[in-house]
Coordinates of C-alpha atoms in Angstrom, one line a residue:
X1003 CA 72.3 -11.2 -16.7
X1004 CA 72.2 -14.7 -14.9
X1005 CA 70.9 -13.3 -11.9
X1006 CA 68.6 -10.9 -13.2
X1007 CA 67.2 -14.4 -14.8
X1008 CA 67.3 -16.4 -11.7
X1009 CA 65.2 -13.4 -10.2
X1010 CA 62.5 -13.3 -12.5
X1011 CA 62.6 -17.1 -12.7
X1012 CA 61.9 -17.2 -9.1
X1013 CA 59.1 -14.0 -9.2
X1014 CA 57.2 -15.8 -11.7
X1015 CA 56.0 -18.8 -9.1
X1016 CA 55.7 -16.2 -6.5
X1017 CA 53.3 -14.3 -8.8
X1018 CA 51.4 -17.5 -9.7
X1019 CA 50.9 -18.4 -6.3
X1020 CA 49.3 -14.8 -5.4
X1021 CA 47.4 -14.9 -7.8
X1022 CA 45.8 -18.4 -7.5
X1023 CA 45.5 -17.7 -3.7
X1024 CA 43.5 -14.2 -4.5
X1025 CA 41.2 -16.2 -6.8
X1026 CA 40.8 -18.7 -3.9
X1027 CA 40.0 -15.5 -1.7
X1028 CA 36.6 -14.2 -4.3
X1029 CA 35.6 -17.8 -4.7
X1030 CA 35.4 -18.5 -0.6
X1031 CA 33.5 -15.0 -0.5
X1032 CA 31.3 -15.3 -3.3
X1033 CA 30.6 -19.1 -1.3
X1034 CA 30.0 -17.4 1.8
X1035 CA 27.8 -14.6 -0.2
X1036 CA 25.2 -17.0 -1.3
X1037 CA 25.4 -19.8 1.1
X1038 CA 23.1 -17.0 2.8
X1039 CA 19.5 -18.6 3.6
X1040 CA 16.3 -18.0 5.5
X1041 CA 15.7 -19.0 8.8
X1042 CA 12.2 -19.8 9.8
X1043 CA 11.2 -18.1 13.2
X1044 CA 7.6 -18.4 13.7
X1045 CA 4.3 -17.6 11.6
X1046 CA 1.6 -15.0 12.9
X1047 CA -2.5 -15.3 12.2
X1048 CA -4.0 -12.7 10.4
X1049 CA -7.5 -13.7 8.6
X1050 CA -6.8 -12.2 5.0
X1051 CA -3.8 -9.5 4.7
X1052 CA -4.7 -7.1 2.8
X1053 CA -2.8 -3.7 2.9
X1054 CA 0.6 -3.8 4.7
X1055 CA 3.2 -1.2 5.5
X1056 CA 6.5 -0.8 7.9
X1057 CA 7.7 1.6 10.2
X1058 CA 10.7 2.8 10.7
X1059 CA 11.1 0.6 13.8
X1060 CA 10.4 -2.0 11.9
X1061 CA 6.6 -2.2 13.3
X1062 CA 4.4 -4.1 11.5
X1063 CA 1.1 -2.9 10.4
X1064 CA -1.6 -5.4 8.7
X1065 CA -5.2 -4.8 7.6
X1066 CA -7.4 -8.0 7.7
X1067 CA -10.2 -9.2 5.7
X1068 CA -12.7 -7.3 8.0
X1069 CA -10.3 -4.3 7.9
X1070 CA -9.0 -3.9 11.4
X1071 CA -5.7 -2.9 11.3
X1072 CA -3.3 -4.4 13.3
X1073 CA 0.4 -3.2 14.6
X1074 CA 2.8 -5.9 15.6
X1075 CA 6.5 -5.3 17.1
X1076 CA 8.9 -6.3 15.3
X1077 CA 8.8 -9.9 17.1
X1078 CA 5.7 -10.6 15.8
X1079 CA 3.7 -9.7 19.3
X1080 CA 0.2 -7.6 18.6
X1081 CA 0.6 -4.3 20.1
X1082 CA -2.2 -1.8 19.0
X1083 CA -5.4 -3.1 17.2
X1084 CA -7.6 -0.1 15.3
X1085 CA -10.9 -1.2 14.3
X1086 CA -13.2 1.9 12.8
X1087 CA -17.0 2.4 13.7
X1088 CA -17.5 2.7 10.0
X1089 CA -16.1 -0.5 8.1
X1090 CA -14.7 0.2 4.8
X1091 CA -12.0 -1.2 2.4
X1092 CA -8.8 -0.3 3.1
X1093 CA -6.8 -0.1 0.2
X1094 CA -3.3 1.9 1.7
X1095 CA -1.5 1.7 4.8
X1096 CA 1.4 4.1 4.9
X1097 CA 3.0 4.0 8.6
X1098 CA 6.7 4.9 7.4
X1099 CA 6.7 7.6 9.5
X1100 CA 5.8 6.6 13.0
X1101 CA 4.3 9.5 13.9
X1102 CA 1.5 9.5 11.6
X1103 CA 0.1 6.4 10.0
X1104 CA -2.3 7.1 7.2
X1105 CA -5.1 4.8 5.7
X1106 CA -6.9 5.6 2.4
X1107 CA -10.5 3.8 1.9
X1108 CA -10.9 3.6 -1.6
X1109 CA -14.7 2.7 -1.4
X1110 CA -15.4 5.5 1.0
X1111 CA -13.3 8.0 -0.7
X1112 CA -11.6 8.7 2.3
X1113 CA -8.3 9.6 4.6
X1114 CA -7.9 8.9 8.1
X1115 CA -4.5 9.6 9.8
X1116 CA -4.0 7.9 13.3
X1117 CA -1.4 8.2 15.7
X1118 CA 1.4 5.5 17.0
X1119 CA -1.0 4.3 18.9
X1120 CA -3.2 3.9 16.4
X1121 CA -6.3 6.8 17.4
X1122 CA -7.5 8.7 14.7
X1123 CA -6.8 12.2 14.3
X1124 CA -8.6 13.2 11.9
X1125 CA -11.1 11.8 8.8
X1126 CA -10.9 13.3 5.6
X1127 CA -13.6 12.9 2.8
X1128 CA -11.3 13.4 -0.8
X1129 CA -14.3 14.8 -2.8
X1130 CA -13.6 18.2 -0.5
X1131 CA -10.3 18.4 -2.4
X1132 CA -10.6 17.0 -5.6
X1133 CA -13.5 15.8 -8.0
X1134 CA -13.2 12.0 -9.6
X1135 CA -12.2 8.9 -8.4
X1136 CA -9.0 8.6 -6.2
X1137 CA -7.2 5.1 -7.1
X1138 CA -4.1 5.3 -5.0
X1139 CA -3.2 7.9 -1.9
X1140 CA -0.2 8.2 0.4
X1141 CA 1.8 10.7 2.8
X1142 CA 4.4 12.9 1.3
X1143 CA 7.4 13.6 3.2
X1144 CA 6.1 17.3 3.6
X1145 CA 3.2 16.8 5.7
X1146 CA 0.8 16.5 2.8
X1147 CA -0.8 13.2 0.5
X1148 CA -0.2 12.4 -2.2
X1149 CA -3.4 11.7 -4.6
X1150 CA -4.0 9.2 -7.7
X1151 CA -6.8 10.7 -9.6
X1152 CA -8.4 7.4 -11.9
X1153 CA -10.9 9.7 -13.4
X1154 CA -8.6 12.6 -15.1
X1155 CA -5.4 10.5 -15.0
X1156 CA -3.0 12.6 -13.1
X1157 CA -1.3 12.8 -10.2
X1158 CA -2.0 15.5 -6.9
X1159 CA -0.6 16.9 -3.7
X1160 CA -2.7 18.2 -1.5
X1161 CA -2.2 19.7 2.1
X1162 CA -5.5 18.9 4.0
X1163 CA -4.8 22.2 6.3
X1164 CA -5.0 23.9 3.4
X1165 CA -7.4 22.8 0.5
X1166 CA -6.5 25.2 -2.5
X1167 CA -2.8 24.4 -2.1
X1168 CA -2.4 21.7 -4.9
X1169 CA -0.1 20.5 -6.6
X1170 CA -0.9 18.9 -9.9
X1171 CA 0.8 17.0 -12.8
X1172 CA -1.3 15.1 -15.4
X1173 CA 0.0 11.5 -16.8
X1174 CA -1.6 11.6 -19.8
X1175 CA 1.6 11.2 -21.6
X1176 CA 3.3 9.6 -19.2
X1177 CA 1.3 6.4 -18.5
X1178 CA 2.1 3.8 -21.4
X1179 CA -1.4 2.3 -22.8
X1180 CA -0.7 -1.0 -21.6
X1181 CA -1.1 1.0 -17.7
X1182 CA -4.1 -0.1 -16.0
X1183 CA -3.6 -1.7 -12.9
X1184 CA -2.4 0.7 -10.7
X1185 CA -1.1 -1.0 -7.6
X1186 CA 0.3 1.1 -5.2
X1187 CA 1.7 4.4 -4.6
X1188 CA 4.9 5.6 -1.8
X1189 CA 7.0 8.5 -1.4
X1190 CA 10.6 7.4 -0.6
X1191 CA 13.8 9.1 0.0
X1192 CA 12.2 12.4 -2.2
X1193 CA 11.1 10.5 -4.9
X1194 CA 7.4 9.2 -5.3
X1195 CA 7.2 5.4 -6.5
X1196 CA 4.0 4.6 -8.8
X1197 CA 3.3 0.7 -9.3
X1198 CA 1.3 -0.2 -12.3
X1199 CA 1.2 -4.3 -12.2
X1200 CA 1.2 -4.4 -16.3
X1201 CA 3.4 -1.3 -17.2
X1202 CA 6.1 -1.3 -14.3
X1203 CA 7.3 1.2 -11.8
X1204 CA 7.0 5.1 -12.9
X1205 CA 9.3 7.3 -10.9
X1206 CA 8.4 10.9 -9.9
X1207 CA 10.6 13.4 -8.2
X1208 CA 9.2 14.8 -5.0
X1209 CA 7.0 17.9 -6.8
X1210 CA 5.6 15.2 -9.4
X1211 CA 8.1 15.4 -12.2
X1212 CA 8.5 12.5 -14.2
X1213 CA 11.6 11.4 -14.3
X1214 CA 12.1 7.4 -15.5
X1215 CA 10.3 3.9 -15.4
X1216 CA 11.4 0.4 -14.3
X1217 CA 10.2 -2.4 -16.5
X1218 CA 9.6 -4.3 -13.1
X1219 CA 5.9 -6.1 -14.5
X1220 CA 3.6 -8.1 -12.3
X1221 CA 4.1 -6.9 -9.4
X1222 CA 1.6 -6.7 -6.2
X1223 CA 3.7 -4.6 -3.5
X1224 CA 7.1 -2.5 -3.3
X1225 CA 9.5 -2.1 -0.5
X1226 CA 12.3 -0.4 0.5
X1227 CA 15.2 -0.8 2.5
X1228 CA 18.3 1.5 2.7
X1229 CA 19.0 2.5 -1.2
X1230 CA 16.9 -0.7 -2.6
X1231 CA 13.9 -1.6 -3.3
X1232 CA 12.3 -5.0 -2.9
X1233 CA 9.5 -7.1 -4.1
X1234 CA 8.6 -10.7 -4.6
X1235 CA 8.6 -12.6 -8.4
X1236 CA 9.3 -15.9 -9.3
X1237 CA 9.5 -17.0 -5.8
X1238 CA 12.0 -14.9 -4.8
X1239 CA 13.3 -12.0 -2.9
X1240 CA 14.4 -9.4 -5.1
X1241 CA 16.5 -6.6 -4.4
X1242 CA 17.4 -3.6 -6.9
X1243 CA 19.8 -0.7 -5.7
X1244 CA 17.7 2.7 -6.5
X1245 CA 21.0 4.4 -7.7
X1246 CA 23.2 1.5 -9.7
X1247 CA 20.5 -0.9 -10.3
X1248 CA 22.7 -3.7 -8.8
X1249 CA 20.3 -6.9 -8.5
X1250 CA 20.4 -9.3 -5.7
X1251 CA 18.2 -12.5 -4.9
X1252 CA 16.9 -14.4 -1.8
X1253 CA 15.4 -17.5 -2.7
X1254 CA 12.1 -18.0 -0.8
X1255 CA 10.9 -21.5 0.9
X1256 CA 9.5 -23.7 -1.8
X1257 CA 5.8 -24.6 -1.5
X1258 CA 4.8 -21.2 0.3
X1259 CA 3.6 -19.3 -2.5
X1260 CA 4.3 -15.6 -0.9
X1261 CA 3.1 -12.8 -2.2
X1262 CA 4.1 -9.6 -0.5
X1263 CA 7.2 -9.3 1.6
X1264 CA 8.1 -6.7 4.3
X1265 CA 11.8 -6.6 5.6
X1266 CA 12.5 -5.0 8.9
X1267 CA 15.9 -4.6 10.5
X1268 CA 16.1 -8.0 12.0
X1269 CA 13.7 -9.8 10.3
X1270 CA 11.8 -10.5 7.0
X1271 CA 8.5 -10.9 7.1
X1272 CA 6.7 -13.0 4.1
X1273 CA 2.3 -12.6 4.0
X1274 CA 0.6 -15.7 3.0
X1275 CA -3.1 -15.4 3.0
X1276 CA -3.4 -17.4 6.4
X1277 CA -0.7 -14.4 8.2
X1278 CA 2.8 -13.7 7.6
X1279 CA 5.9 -15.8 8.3
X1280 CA 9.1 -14.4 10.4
X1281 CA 12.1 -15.3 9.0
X1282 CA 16.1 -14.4 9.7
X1283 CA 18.9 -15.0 7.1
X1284 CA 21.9 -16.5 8.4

């Protein structure tokens, strides 16, 4: 009996000790976690950003206030320049898939799809496919676009190959009344992503069946990276995993006011209205 005492007598400071080191352990990680900060690298002109989008080589693609549409490496270094005979506004760059880049002109109604280095392929006038106004357009990951019809609220998939192949899902009931600011539109990892700036983010599956909304308000662009999405609020980076809806933050440089964020492989890139900023986190 007086050893089995001694024994537990001596554990017991043993156990304390592991303990308080393991606690020691999470707290110097958790430090390390968040002592995580931006790096400033350099900035790049671009007169007015307007639509933005990122390959999967983590090329950068900007349209300007005149509408030219620029490709940058992901250094920051202008590599193709496409500037149409026909100005319009160009509401959607989707370059995801490096092949194909597409660019809807919502004034003009139109599609054009260019190559990686940036010459057109072909030019697509929407009214051949569908009647009404189209608010929002992007590539699927078939080969076809995907359409946002404003004036019969619902939502299309059309293969420009083939015009009466359409796919069509009406969002009547789907679309909350407070929706009516619809931002932006992306098909990622077989789910289509559907920004509404006053409602939140309205999730489709990859045939245009609802399936759920984030109540992510006020919003101006989407990302994606890996299983998360990203965006900008409240000056900071936000990050929200697609499957456990695990949050993490970057805090952004005070005084910058950034508005739309693209992050790359190496590098996150932040738009201001006078270009973007390259930044690294160390």
């Amino acid at each position: 009996m007086m050893v089995n005492r001694l024994s537990s007598n001596i554990l017991k400071p043993d156990i304390s000790i592991r303990l308080m080191l393991t606690g020691l352990l999470w707290l110097f990680l958790l430090a390390g976690a968040t002592a995580q900060s931006l790096t400033f690298i350099r900035s790049v002109p671009v007169d007015r950003p307007g639509a933005i989008s990122l390959d999967r080589l983590s090329n950068i693609y900007v349209a300007d206030a005149r509408n030219i549409l620029y490709k940058y490496d992901p250094a920051g270094k202008l590599s193709q320049t496409f500037s149409p005979p026909t100005t319009g506004q160009v509401a959607t760059v989707e370059a995801w898939n490096t092949v194909k880049t597409l660019l809807f002109y919502d004034d003009r109604q139109q599609i054009t799809l260019l190559d990686r280095f940036l010459t057109p392929i072909t030019a697509t006038r929407l009214s051949d496919f569908t009647s009404g106004i189209i608010r929002a357009a992007t590539l699927a990951a078939d080969d076809r676009i995907w359409l946002l019809n404003e004036s019969d609220i619902s939502l299309s998939k059309i293969d420009i190959r083939h015009p009466d192949a359409v796919l069509k899902t009406q969002l009547n009931q789907i679309l909350t009344e407070s929706a009516g600011d619809l931002k932006f539109m992306r098909e990622y990892q077989n789910n289509l992503y559907l920004l509404d700036r006053l409602s939140g983010v309205y999730i489709f599956d990859n045939m245009g069946n609802y399936k759920k909304k984030l109540p992510l308000t006020g919003l101006n662009y989407l990302g994606f990276k890996g299983n998360e999405l990203y965006y900008i609020k409240e000056n900071q980076l936000q990050f929200l995993h697609l499957y456990t809806q695990q949050t993490r933050t970057i805090s952004l440089p005070a005084g910058k006011n950034y508005q739309k964020a693209l992050v790359g492989e190496n590098f996150y890139y932040l738009f201001t209205p006078a270009g973007f900023d390259i930044y690294s986190l160390k």
